[in-house]
Structures are given as C-alpha cells and as structure tokens.
JSON list of C-alpha atoms in Angstrom, two decimals:
[
{"chain": "A", "resi": 1, "resn": "MET", "atom": "CA", "xyz": [-0.04, 0.16, -0.01]},
{"chain": "A", "resi": 2, "resn": "PHE", "atom": "CA", "xyz": [2.78, 2.43, 1.27]},
{"chain": "A", "resi": 3, "resn": "GLY", "atom": "CA", "xyz": [4.44, 1.67, -2.43]},
{"chain": "A", "resi": 4, "resn": "TRP", "atom": "CA", "xyz": [1.31, 2.87, -4.38]},
{"chain": "A", "resi": 5, "resn": "ILE", "atom": "CA", "xyz": [1.08, 5.99, -2.23]},
{"chain": "A", "resi": 6, "resn": "VAL", "atom": "CA", "xyz": [4.74, 6.83, -3.37]},
{"chain": "A", "resi": 7, "resn": "LEU", "atom": "CA", "xyz": [4.11, 5.70, -7.05]},
{"chain": "A", "resi": 8, "resn": "GLY", "atom": "CA", "xyz": [1.34, 8.11, -7.06]},
{"chain": "A", "resi": 9, "resn": "LEU", "atom": "CA", "xyz": [3.14, 11.06, -5.28]},
{"chain": "A", "resi": 10, "resn": "VAL", "atom": "CA", "xyz": [6.15, 10.64, -7.96]},
{"chain": "A", "resi": 11, "resn": "VAL", "atom": "CA", "xyz": [3.50, 10.65, -10.89]},
{"chain": "A", "resi": 12, "resn": "LEU", "atom": "CA", "xyz": [1.99, 13.63, -9.67]},
{"chain": "A", "resi": 13, "resn": "VAL", "atom": "CA", "xyz": [5.21, 15.40, -9.13]},
{"chain": "A", "resi": 14, "resn": "VAL", "atom": "CA", "xyz": [6.17, 14.36, -12.79]},
{"chain": "A", "resi": 15, "resn": "LEU", "atom": "CA", "xyz": [2.85, 15.60, -14.25]},
{"chain": "A", "resi": 16, "resn": "TYR", "atom": "CA", "xyz": [3.44, 18.78, -12.33]},
{"chain": "A", "resi": 17, "resn": "ALA", "atom": "CA", "xyz": [6.84, 19.48, -13.82]},
{"chain": "A", "resi": 18, "resn": "ILE", "atom": "CA", "xyz": [5.59, 18.72, -17.16]},
{"chain": "A", "resi": 19, "resn": "ALA", "atom": "CA", "xyz": [2.77, 20.84, -16.98]},
{"chain": "A", "resi": 20, "resn": "THR", "atom": "CA", "xyz": [4.57, 23.65, -15.56]},
{"chain": "A", "resi": 21, "resn": "TYR", "atom": "CA", "xyz": [7.50, 22.97, -18.21]},
{"chain": "A", "resi": 22, "resn": "ASN", "atom": "CA", "xyz": [4.97, 23.36, -20.95]},
{"chain": "A", "resi": 23, "resn": "GLY", "atom": "CA", "xyz": [3.44, 26.38, -19.39]},
{"chain": "A", "resi": 24, "resn": "LEU", "atom": "CA", "xyz": [6.73, 27.97, -18.96]},
{"chain": "A", "resi": 25, "resn": "VAL", "atom": "CA", "xyz": [7.49, 27.26, -22.87]},
{"chain": "A", "resi": 26, "resn": "ALA", "atom": "CA", "xyz": [4.27, 28.62, -23.83]},
{"chain": "A", "resi": 27, "resn": "GLY", "atom": "CA", "xyz": [4.81, 31.73, -21.59]},
{"chain": "A", "resi": 28, "resn": "LYS", "atom": "CA", "xyz": [8.15, 32.15, -23.25]},
{"chain": "A", "resi": 29, "resn": "ASN", "atom": "CA", "xyz": [6.96, 31.84, -26.82]},
{"chain": "A", "resi": 30, "resn": "GLN", "atom": "CA", "xyz": [4.34, 34.31, -26.07]},
{"chain": "A", "resi": 31, "resn": "VAL", "atom": "CA", "xyz": [6.69, 36.83, -24.64]},
{"chain": "A", "resi": 32, "resn": "LEU", "atom": "CA", "xyz": [8.85, 36.31, -28.01]},
{"chain": "A", "resi": 33, "resn": "ALA", "atom": "CA", "xyz": [5.62, 36.84, -29.94]},
{"chain": "A", "resi": 34, "resn": "GLY", "atom": "CA", "xyz": [4.93, 40.02, -28.10]},
{"chain": "A", "resi": 35, "resn": "TRP", "atom": "CA", "xyz": [8.34, 41.20, -29.32]},
{"chain": "A", "resi": 36, "resn": "LYS", "atom": "CA", "xyz": [7.64, 40.32, -32.74]},
{"chain": "A", "resi": 37, "resn": "GLN", "atom": "CA", "xyz": [4.64, 42.38, -33.10]},
{"chain": "A", "resi": 38, "resn": "ILE", "atom": "CA", "xyz": [6.75, 45.39, -31.90]},
{"chain": "A", "resi": 39, "resn": "ASP", "atom": "CA", "xyz": [9.12, 44.92, -34.52]},
{"chain": "A", "resi": 40, "resn": "VAL", "atom": "CA", "xyz": [6.30, 44.41, -37.20]},
{"chain": "A", "resi": 41, "resn": "GLN", "atom": "CA", "xyz": [4.78, 48.03, -36.07]},
{"chain": "A", "resi": 42, "resn": "LEU", "atom": "CA", "xyz": [7.99, 49.78, -35.64]},
{"chain": "A", "resi": 43, "resn": "LYS", "atom": "CA", "xyz": [9.03, 48.36, -39.37]},
{"chain": "A", "resi": 44, "resn": "ARG", "atom": "CA", "xyz": [6.19, 50.16, -40.40]},
{"chain": "A", "resi": 45, "resn": "ARG", "atom": "CA", "xyz": [6.84, 53.33, -38.64]},
{"chain": "A", "resi": 46, "resn": "TYR", "atom": "CA", "xyz": [10.31, 53.28, -40.08]},
{"chain": "A", "resi": 47, "resn": "ASP", "atom": "CA", "xyz": [9.05, 52.69, -43.58]},
{"chain": "A", "resi": 48, "resn": "LEU", "atom": "CA", "xyz": [6.93, 55.63, -43.15]},
{"chain": "A", "resi": 49, "resn": "ILE", "atom": "CA", "xyz": [9.12, 58.27, -41.63]},
{"chain": "A", "resi": 50, "resn": "PRO", "atom": "CA", "xyz": [11.51, 58.81, -44.92]},
{"chain": "A", "resi": 51, "resn": "ASN", "atom": "CA", "xyz": [8.41, 59.19, -46.98]},
{"chain": "A", "resi": 52, "resn": "LEU", "atom": "CA", "xyz": [7.30, 62.01, -44.88]},
{"chain": "A", "resi": 53, "resn": "VAL", "atom": "CA", "xyz": [10.34, 63.74, -44.38]},
{"chain": "A", "resi": 54, "resn": "GLU", "atom": "CA", "xyz": [10.89, 63.36, -48.04]},
{"chain": "A", "resi": 55, "resn": "VAL", "atom": "CA", "xyz": [7.50, 65.05, -48.67]},
{"chain": "A", "resi": 56, "resn": "ALA", "atom": "CA", "xyz": [8.39, 67.92, -45.90]},
{"chain": "A", "resi": 57, "resn": "LYS", "atom": "CA", "xyz": [11.61, 68.60, -47.03]},
{"chain": "A", "resi": 58, "resn": "ASP", "atom": "CA", "xyz": [10.21, 71.10, -49.84]},
{"chain": "A", "resi": 59, "resn": "TYR", "atom": "CA", "xyz": [8.07, 72.73, -47.21]},
{"chain": "A", "resi": 60, "resn": "MET", "atom": "CA", "xyz": [10.41, 73.11, -44.49]},
{"chain": "A", "resi": 61, "resn": "GLY", "atom": "CA", "xyz": [13.51, 73.91, -46.22]},
{"chain": "A", "resi": 62, "resn": "TYR", "atom": "CA", "xyz": [15.15, 76.16, -43.31]},
{"chain": "A", "resi": 63, "resn": "GLU", "atom": "CA", "xyz": [14.21, 73.01, -40.75]},
{"chain": "A", "resi": 64, "resn": "GLN", "atom": "CA", "xyz": [16.65, 70.71, -42.35]},
{"chain": "A", "resi": 65, "resn": "GLU", "atom": "CA", "xyz": [18.30, 70.21, -38.79]},
{"chain": "A", "resi": 66, "resn": "THR", "atom": "CA", "xyz": [14.86, 68.72, -37.52]},
{"chain": "A", "resi": 67, "resn": "LEU", "atom": "CA", "xyz": [14.40, 66.47, -40.56]},
{"chain": "A", "resi": 68, "resn": "GLN", "atom": "CA", "xyz": [18.09, 65.12, -39.96]},
{"chain": "A", "resi": 69, "resn": "LYS", "atom": "CA", "xyz": [17.37, 64.46, -36.67]},
{"chain": "A", "resi": 70, "resn": "VAL", "atom": "CA", "xyz": [14.14, 62.60, -37.36]},
{"chain": "A", "resi": 71, "resn": "ILE", "atom": "CA", "xyz": [16.37, 60.50, -39.82]},
{"chain": "A", "resi": 72, "resn": "ALA", "atom": "CA", "xyz": [18.99, 59.93, -37.30]},
{"chain": "A", "resi": 73, "resn": "ALA", "atom": "CA", "xyz": [16.56, 58.85, -34.75]},
{"chain": "A", "resi": 74, "resn": "ARG", "atom": "CA", "xyz": [15.05, 56.51, -37.12]},
{"chain": "A", "resi": 75, "resn": "ASN", "atom": "CA", "xyz": [18.15, 54.59, -38.04]},
{"chain": "A", "resi": 76, "resn": "THR", "atom": "CA", "xyz": [19.51, 54.46, -34.37]},
{"chain": "A", "resi": 77, "resn": "ALA", "atom": "CA", "xyz": [16.06, 52.72, -33.39]},
{"chain": "A", "resi": 78, "resn": "MET", "atom": "CA", "xyz": [16.56, 50.56, -36.41]},
{"chain": "A", "resi": 79, "resn": "ALA", "atom": "CA", "xyz": [19.95, 49.42, -35.13]},
{"chain": "A", "resi": 80, "resn": "ALA", "atom": "CA", "xyz": [18.64, 48.66, -31.40]},
{"chain": "A", "resi": 81, "resn": "THR", "atom": "CA", "xyz": [18.28, 44.70, -30.70]},
{"chain": "A", "resi": 82, "resn": "THR", "atom": "CA", "xyz": [17.09, 44.38, -27.33]},
{"chain": "A", "resi": 83, "resn": "PRO", "atom": "CA", "xyz": [14.19, 45.67, -25.58]},
{"chain": "A", "resi": 84, "resn": "ALA", "atom": "CA", "xyz": [15.99, 48.18, -23.57]},
{"chain": "A", "resi": 85, "resn": "ALA", "atom": "CA", "xyz": [18.26, 49.74, -26.13]},
{"chain": "A", "resi": 86, "resn": "ALA", "atom": "CA", "xyz": [14.91, 49.86, -28.32]},
{"chain": "A", "resi": 87, "resn": "GLY", "atom": "CA", "xyz": [13.37, 51.73, -25.37]},
{"chain": "A", "resi": 88, "resn": "ALA", "atom": "CA", "xyz": [15.82, 54.29, -25.48]},
{"chain": "A", "resi": 89, "resn": "ALA", "atom": "CA", "xyz": [16.13, 54.61, -29.06]},
{"chain": "A", "resi": 90, "resn": "GLU", "atom": "CA", "xyz": [12.23, 54.75, -29.56]},
{"chain": "A", "resi": 91, "resn": "ALA", "atom": "CA", "xyz": [11.99, 57.40, -26.82]},
{"chain": "A", "resi": 92, "resn": "GLN", "atom": "CA", "xyz": [14.48, 59.67, -28.75]},
{"chain": "A", "resi": 93, "resn": "LEU", "atom": "CA", "xyz": [12.74, 58.99, -32.35]},
{"chain": "A", "resi": 94, "resn": "SER", "atom": "CA", "xyz": [9.15, 59.70, -30.76]},
{"chain": "A", "resi": 95, "resn": "GLY", "atom": "CA", "xyz": [10.91, 63.10, -29.15]},
{"chain": "A", "resi": 96, "resn": "ALA", "atom": "CA", "xyz": [11.86, 63.77, -32.91]},
{"chain": "A", "resi": 97, "resn": "LEU", "atom": "CA", "xyz": [8.98, 63.04, -34.40]},
{"chain": "A", "resi": 98, "resn": "GLY", "atom": "CA", "xyz": [6.85, 65.22, -31.76]},
{"chain": "A", "resi": 99, "resn": "LYS", "atom": "CA", "xyz": [9.11, 68.20, -32.55]},
{"chain": "A", "resi": 100, "resn": "PHE", "atom": "CA", "xyz": [8.43, 67.46, -36.42]},
{"chain": "A", "resi": 101, "resn": "PHE", "atom": "CA", "xyz": [4.92, 67.40, -35.98]},
{"chain": "A", "resi": 102, "resn": "ALA", "atom": "CA", "xyz": [4.99, 70.45, -33.78]},
{"chain": "A", "resi": 103, "resn": "LEU", "atom": "CA", "xyz": [7.12, 72.40, -36.45]},
{"chain": "A", "resi": 104, "resn": "ALA", "atom": "CA", "xyz": [4.71, 71.10, -39.22]},
{"chain": "A", "resi": 105, "resn": "GLU", "atom": "CA", "xyz": [1.73, 72.97, -37.83]},
{"chain": "A", "resi": 106, "resn": "SER", "atom": "CA", "xyz": [3.44, 76.03, -38.54]},
{"chain": "A", "resi": 107, "resn": "TYR", "atom": "CA", "xyz": [3.77, 75.46, -42.28]},
{"chain": "A", "resi": 108, "resn": "PRO", "atom": "CA", "xyz": [-0.14, 75.63, -43.32]},
{"chain": "A", "resi": 109, "resn": "ASP", "atom": "CA", "xyz": [0.97, 74.45, -46.87]},
{"chain": "A", "resi": 110, "resn": "LEU", "atom": "CA", "xyz": [2.55, 71.43, -45.44]},
{"chain": "A", "resi": 111, "resn": "LYS", "atom": "CA", "xyz": [-0.49, 70.61, -43.10]},
{"chain": "A", "resi": 112, "resn": "ALA", "atom": "CA", "xyz": [-2.66, 71.07, -46.02]},
{"chain": "A", "resi": 113, "resn": "ASN", "atom": "CA", "xyz": [-0.86, 68.57, -48.39]},
{"chain": "A", "resi": 114, "resn": "ASP", "atom": "CA", "xyz": [-2.45, 65.37, -48.82]},
{"chain": "A", "resi": 115, "resn": "ASN", "atom": "CA", "xyz": [0.21, 63.46, -48.79]},
{"chain": "A", "resi": 116, "resn": "VAL", "atom": "CA", "xyz": [1.40, 64.75, -45.50]},
{"chain": "A", "resi": 117, "resn": "ARG", "atom": "CA", "xyz": [-1.77, 64.39, -43.80]},
{"chain": "A", "resi": 118, "resn": "THR", "atom": "CA", "xyz": [-2.26, 60.61, -44.74]},
{"chain": "A", "resi": 119, "resn": "LEU", "atom": "CA", "xyz": [1.50, 59.78, -43.72]},
{"chain": "A", "resi": 120, "resn": "MET", "atom": "CA", "xyz": [0.67, 61.87, -40.33]},
{"chain": "A", "resi": 121, "resn": "GLU", "atom": "CA", "xyz": [-2.32, 59.84, -39.48]},
{"chain": "A", "resi": 122, "resn": "GLU", "atom": "CA", "xyz": [-0.74, 56.45, -40.38]},
{"chain": "A", "resi": 123, "resn": "LEU", "atom": "CA", "xyz": [1.98, 57.56, -38.19]},
{"chain": "A", "resi": 124, "resn": "THR", "atom": "CA", "xyz": [-0.25, 58.19, -35.33]},
{"chain": "A", "resi": 125, "resn": "SER", "atom": "CA", "xyz": [-2.41, 55.40, -36.11]},
{"chain": "A", "resi": 126, "resn": "THR", "atom": "CA", "xyz": [1.12, 53.29, -36.14]},
{"chain": "A", "resi": 127, "resn": "GLU", "atom": "CA", "xyz": [1.96, 54.98, -32.57]},
{"chain": "A", "resi": 128, "resn": "ASN", "atom": "CA", "xyz": [-1.25, 53.94, -31.08]},
{"chain": "A", "resi": 129, "resn": "LYS", "atom": "CA", "xyz": [-0.38, 50.44, -32.32]},
{"chain": "A", "resi": 130, "resn": "ILE", "atom": "CA", "xyz": [3.13, 50.32, -31.25]},
{"chain": "A", "resi": 131, "resn": "ALA", "atom": "CA", "xyz": [1.86, 51.28, -27.77]},
{"chain": "A", "resi": 132, "resn": "PHE", "atom": "CA", "xyz": [-0.47, 48.61, -27.56]},
{"chain": "A", "resi": 133, "resn": "ALA", "atom": "CA", "xyz": [2.24, 46.17, -28.84]},
{"chain": "A", "resi": 134, "resn": "ARG", "atom": "CA", "xyz": [4.36, 47.30, -26.07]},
{"chain": "A", "resi": 135, "resn": "GLN", "atom": "CA", "xyz": [1.89, 46.94, -23.31]},
{"chain": "A", "resi": 136, "resn": "HIS", "atom": "CA", "xyz": [1.11, 43.41, -24.44]},
{"chain": "A", "resi": 137, "resn": "TYR", "atom": "CA", "xyz": [4.80, 42.53, -24.45]},
{"chain": "A", "resi": 138, "resn": "ASN", "atom": "CA", "xyz": [5.37, 43.78, -21.20]},
{"chain": "A", "resi": 139, "resn": "ASP", "atom": "CA", "xyz": [2.29, 41.90, -19.73]},
{"chain": "A", "resi": 140, "resn": "SER", "atom": "CA", "xyz": [3.53, 38.76, -21.14]},
{"chain": "A", "resi": 141, "resn": "ALA", "atom": "CA", "xyz": [6.73, 39.60, -19.77]},
{"chain": "A", "resi": 142, "resn": "MET", "atom": "CA", "xyz": [5.57, 40.04, -16.06]},
{"chain": "A", "resi": 143, "resn": "THR", "atom": "CA", "xyz": [3.51, 36.89, -16.55]},
{"chain": "A", "resi": 144, "resn": "GLN", "atom": "CA", "xyz": [6.23, 34.71, -17.47]},
{"chain": "A", "resi": 145, "resn": "ASN", "atom": "CA", "xyz": [8.69, 36.50, -15.03]},
{"chain": "A", "resi": 146, "resn": "ASN", "atom": "CA", "xyz": [6.12, 35.51, -12.35]},
{"chain": "A", "resi": 147, "resn": "ARG", "atom": "CA", "xyz": [6.04, 32.12, -13.46]},
{"chain": "A", "resi": 148, "resn": "ILE", "atom": "CA", "xyz": [9.86, 32.03, -13.25]},
{"chain": "A", "resi": 149, "resn": "GLU", "atom": "CA", "xyz": [10.16, 33.75, -9.78]},
{"chain": "A", "resi": 150, "resn": "GLN", "atom": "CA", "xyz": [7.64, 31.88, -8.19]},
{"chain": "A", "resi": 151, "resn": "PHE", "atom": "CA", "xyz": [7.30, 28.95, -6.18]},
{"chain": "A", "resi": 152, "resn": "PRO", "atom": "CA", "xyz": [7.19, 25.90, -6.83]},
{"chain": "A", "resi": 153, "resn": "SER", "atom": "CA", "xyz": [7.50, 26.87, -10.86]},
{"chain": "A", "resi": 154, "resn": "ASN", "atom": "CA", "xyz": [10.83, 28.60, -10.09]},
{"chain": "A", "resi": 155, "resn": "ILE", "atom": "CA", "xyz": [12.23, 25.03, -9.35]},
{"chain": "A", "resi": 156, "resn": "VAL", "atom": "CA", "xyz": [11.17, 23.75, -12.75]},
{"chain": "A", "resi": 157, "resn": "ALA", "atom": "CA", "xyz": [12.29, 27.02, -14.50]},
{"chain": "A", "resi": 158, "resn": "ARG", "atom": "CA", "xyz": [15.59, 26.74, -13.11]},
{"chain": "A", "resi": 159, "resn": "MET", "atom": "CA", "xyz": [15.93, 22.98, -14.06]},
{"chain": "A", "resi": 160, "resn": "GLY", "atom": "CA", "xyz": [14.45, 24.18, -17.46]},
{"chain": "A", "resi": 161, "resn": "GLY", "atom": "CA", "xyz": [16.93, 26.87, -17.83]},
{"chain": "A", "resi": 162, "resn": "PHE", "atom": "CA", "xyz": [14.52, 29.83, -18.09]},
{"chain": "A", "resi": 163, "resn": "GLY", "atom": "CA", "xyz": [15.53, 33.54, -17.26]},
{"chain": "A", "resi": 164, "resn": "PRO", "atom": "CA", "xyz": [13.78, 36.55, -16.74]},
{"chain": "A", "resi": 165, "resn": "HIS", "atom": "CA", "xyz": [12.38, 38.74, -19.58]},
{"chain": "A", "resi": 166, "resn": "GLU", "atom": "CA", "xyz": [13.54, 42.48, -19.93]},
{"chain": "A", "resi": 167, "resn": "TYR", "atom": "CA", "xyz": [10.70, 44.76, -20.03]},
{"chain": "A", "resi": 168, "resn": "PHE", "atom": "CA", "xyz": [10.21, 47.58, -22.81]},
{"chain": "A", "resi": 169, "resn": "GLU", "atom": "CA", "xyz": [11.07, 50.57, -20.91]},
{"chain": "A", "resi": 170, "resn": "VAL", "atom": "CA", "xyz": [11.83, 54.19, -21.74]},
{"chain": "A", "resi": 171, "resn": "PRO", "atom": "CA", "xyz": [14.66, 55.63, -19.66]},
{"chain": "A", "resi": 172, "resn": "GLU", "atom": "CA", "xyz": [13.93, 58.57, -17.25]},
{"chain": "A", "resi": 173, "resn": "THR", "atom": "CA", "xyz": [15.80, 60.82, -19.29]},
{"chain": "A", "resi": 174, "resn": "GLU", "atom": "CA", "xyz": [13.72, 60.56, -22.31]},
{"chain": "A", "resi": 175, "resn": "LYS", "atom": "CA", "xyz": [10.13, 61.11, -20.62]},
{"chain": "A", "resi": 176, "resn": "ALA", "atom": "CA", "xyz": [10.49, 64.76, -20.28]},
{"chain": "A", "resi": 177, "resn": "PRO", "atom": "CA", "xyz": [8.00, 66.52, -22.66]},
{"chain": "A", "resi": 178, "resn": "VAL", "atom": "CA", "xyz": [9.30, 67.48, -26.10]},
{"chain": "A", "resi": 179, "resn": "LYS", "atom": "CA", "xyz": [10.62, 71.11, -26.29]},
{"chain": "A", "resi": 180, "resn": "VAL", "atom": "CA", "xyz": [9.94, 72.85, -29.44]},
{"chain": "A", "resi": 181, "resn": "ASP", "atom": "CA", "xyz": [12.04, 75.98, -30.42]},
{"chain": "A", "resi": 182, "resn": "LEU", "atom": "CA", "xyz": [10.26, 78.11, -33.13]},
{"chain": "A", "resi": 183, "resn": "ARG", "atom": "CA", "xyz": [12.93, 80.65, -33.15]}
]
C-alpha cells in the first residue's frame, strides 16, 4: 500500500513538472511573439518616416536640422536589438517626431498637403499600435517572469534554464516633454 502512495506522489510530481515546463515554454513563446509584434509595428513606422521627411523637405527648407534628427533617430532605433536599447532609441525617435509634428503646424501649406496628412495619420495610427504592442509585450513578460520567480514553478524554471525577460521601458531621461523652439 505504501508503495502505491509513493508511486502516486511521484507520478503527480512528474505530471506537475511537465505541465509547469510546458507552461513556461508557452509563456516564453508568448513573450517572443509580443516582441515580434512590436517589431512589425516599428518596421511600419520606419517605412513611413522617410516618406514623410521627403515630402516635408520642400516645405520646411530651413528646418533641415529637424528633418535630419528624425532620420538619425530612425536609423538609431532600427539598429536597437534589445528591449532596453529599443526603449531608449524609440523614446529619442518619438521626441524627434514630436518636434517634427509641432513644427509642421507652423507650415499651413505642409499641413494642407494630402500626402503629408495621410502620412501623419498613418504615423499616429502606428504609434497607437506600437503602444498597444508594447503593453502586450510587457504584460506577457510580467506573467512569464512571475512564473519563473514564484514557488514551486521556479524550481522547474531553474532546471529548464528559463530566465527573466526584459521589459520594454523608456529611460527616465527621455520622459521629459518635447520642447519645440520655433526661433
């Protein structure tokens, strides 16, 4: 009788370990899918920016520095590979785009251009999608990190080699409001 109880306990522990391991794998894949969704939205944003800058060049002749900063920030953001680096680079890009949008307000002909209006609407829509994707990623990372740190799943996580996931964060230095100098 004692042997059956021990065997039953061992079977329960093995089943728990298998279920926990599979849950950790599913959580890791959900975090990765969340990161890829951010990549998709960022790619869309990166593709829109050069078109917007190109159209704006004709109207914003003496604002070349702002346009160059937008392109430089875009290139830096495209090169970021980790959530922390991407967060910092994206904050810089958002700041540059904010300055661009604010300056565009002072060019009525630019604002009236259909191409610019369409591109700005698409960029705004993409910004909202990026914000949603970042929230989904961070929620998935938090859920997975909880599984990795909480007892008893932390034992299976340690044995399976699961590590915590980075959150997509904006650095404190980049959270200041965008300042626009209209000269």
